[in-house]
Amino acid sequence: MAKKKKTDFDVESILQDFADLPDPRSHINQRHLLGDVIVISIMAVIAGAEGPKAIGVWAKSNEDWLADRLQHPNGIPSHDTIGRVLKTIKPSAFQVCFERWIKHLSGNRDKGKLDVIAIDGKPLRRSHDKAADLGP
């Protein structure tokens, strides 16, 4: 893996915090590492991808960046593979790992206070804008 730049995303923290996520796939069908699929999916969703096809497109367009950070022994998974893997994961198990990762991010402060921000996109869509009388 390449040396992490100061402004680079900490892929290792995702891999670490999702390491105990149960992989429900048969050992026969594990061409792609679960951690790689999880990292790709989380990164793509943060970048605005909605659904497996968009995640696959994001992964292909960022293949060089991902190659420096993930193992992906069989290349980038297809959107079909991404969709199948995500469908098999138990939501409650994913939630535990995701919450651990968010706590890891919010507790990993170098200097000063870092704010945790919502990544659900509502501010981008202006669905919650008191000045425009939108939202609660």
Coordinates of C-alpha atoms in Angstrom, one line a residue, residues 24-98:
P24 CA -22.0 -14.7 4.7
R25 CA -20.7 -15.7 1.3
S26 CA -19.7 -19.3 0.6
H27 CA -15.9 -19.7 0.5
I28 CA -16.3 -20.7 -3.2
N29 CA -17.7 -17.3 -4.1
Q30 CA -15.1 -15.1 -2.5
R31 CA -13.2 -13.7 -5.4
H32 CA -13.2 -10.2 -3.8
L33 CA -12.3 -9.5 -0.3
L34 CA -15.2 -8.3 1.9
G35 CA -13.1 -5.4 3.2
D36 CA -12.4 -4.2 -0.3
V37 CA -16.1 -4.3 -1.2
I38 CA -17.0 -2.4 2.0
V39 CA -14.3 0.3 1.5
I40 CA -15.4 0.8 -2.1
S41 CA -19.0 1.0 -1.1
I42 CA -18.5 3.4 1.7
M43 CA -16.2 5.7 -0.3
A44 CA -18.6 5.7 -3.3
V45 CA -21.6 6.5 -1.2
I46 CA -19.7 9.4 0.5
A47 CA -18.9 10.6 -3.0
G48 CA -22.6 10.6 -3.8
A49 CA -23.2 7.1 -5.4
E50 CA -26.7 5.7 -5.0
G51 CA -26.9 1.9 -5.5
P52 CA -24.6 -0.8 -6.8
K53 CA -24.3 0.4 -10.4
A54 CA -23.2 3.9 -9.3
I55 CA -20.8 2.3 -6.8
G56 CA -19.3 0.2 -9.6
V57 CA -18.9 3.2 -11.8
W58 CA -17.2 5.2 -9.0
A59 CA -14.9 2.2 -8.3
K60 CA -13.9 1.9 -12.0
S61 CA -13.3 5.7 -12.3
N62 CA -11.1 5.6 -9.2
E63 CA -9.4 2.3 -9.9
D64 CA -5.8 3.7 -9.8
W65 CA -6.4 5.4 -6.4
L66 CA -8.0 2.2 -5.0
A67 CA -5.1 0.0 -6.4
D68 CA -2.7 1.9 -4.1
R69 CA -4.9 1.3 -1.0
L70 CA -6.7 -2.1 -1.4
Q71 CA -5.6 -5.6 -2.2
H72 CA -8.3 -6.5 -4.7
P73 CA -6.6 -9.6 -6.0
N74 CA -9.1 -10.0 -8.8
G75 CA -9.5 -6.4 -9.7
I76 CA -12.5 -4.1 -9.0
P77 CA -15.7 -6.0 -8.3
S78 CA -18.5 -5.6 -10.8
H79 CA -21.7 -3.7 -9.8
D80 CA -23.5 -7.1 -9.7
T81 CA -20.9 -8.5 -7.3
I82 CA -21.1 -5.3 -5.1
G83 CA -24.9 -5.6 -5.1
R84 CA -24.9 -9.3 -4.2
V85 CA -22.4 -8.8 -1.4
L86 CA -24.2 -5.8 0.1
K87 CA -27.5 -7.8 0.0
T88 CA -26.0 -10.6 2.1
I89 CA -24.6 -8.5 4.9
K90 CA -26.8 -8.4 8.0
P91 CA -27.7 -4.7 8.6
S92 CA -27.3 -5.0 12.4
A93 CA -23.8 -6.3 12.0
F94 CA -22.9 -3.6 9.5
Q95 CA -24.4 -0.9 11.8
V96 CA -22.1 -2.1 14.7
C97 CA -19.0 -1.8 12.5
F98 CA -20.1 1.5 10.9

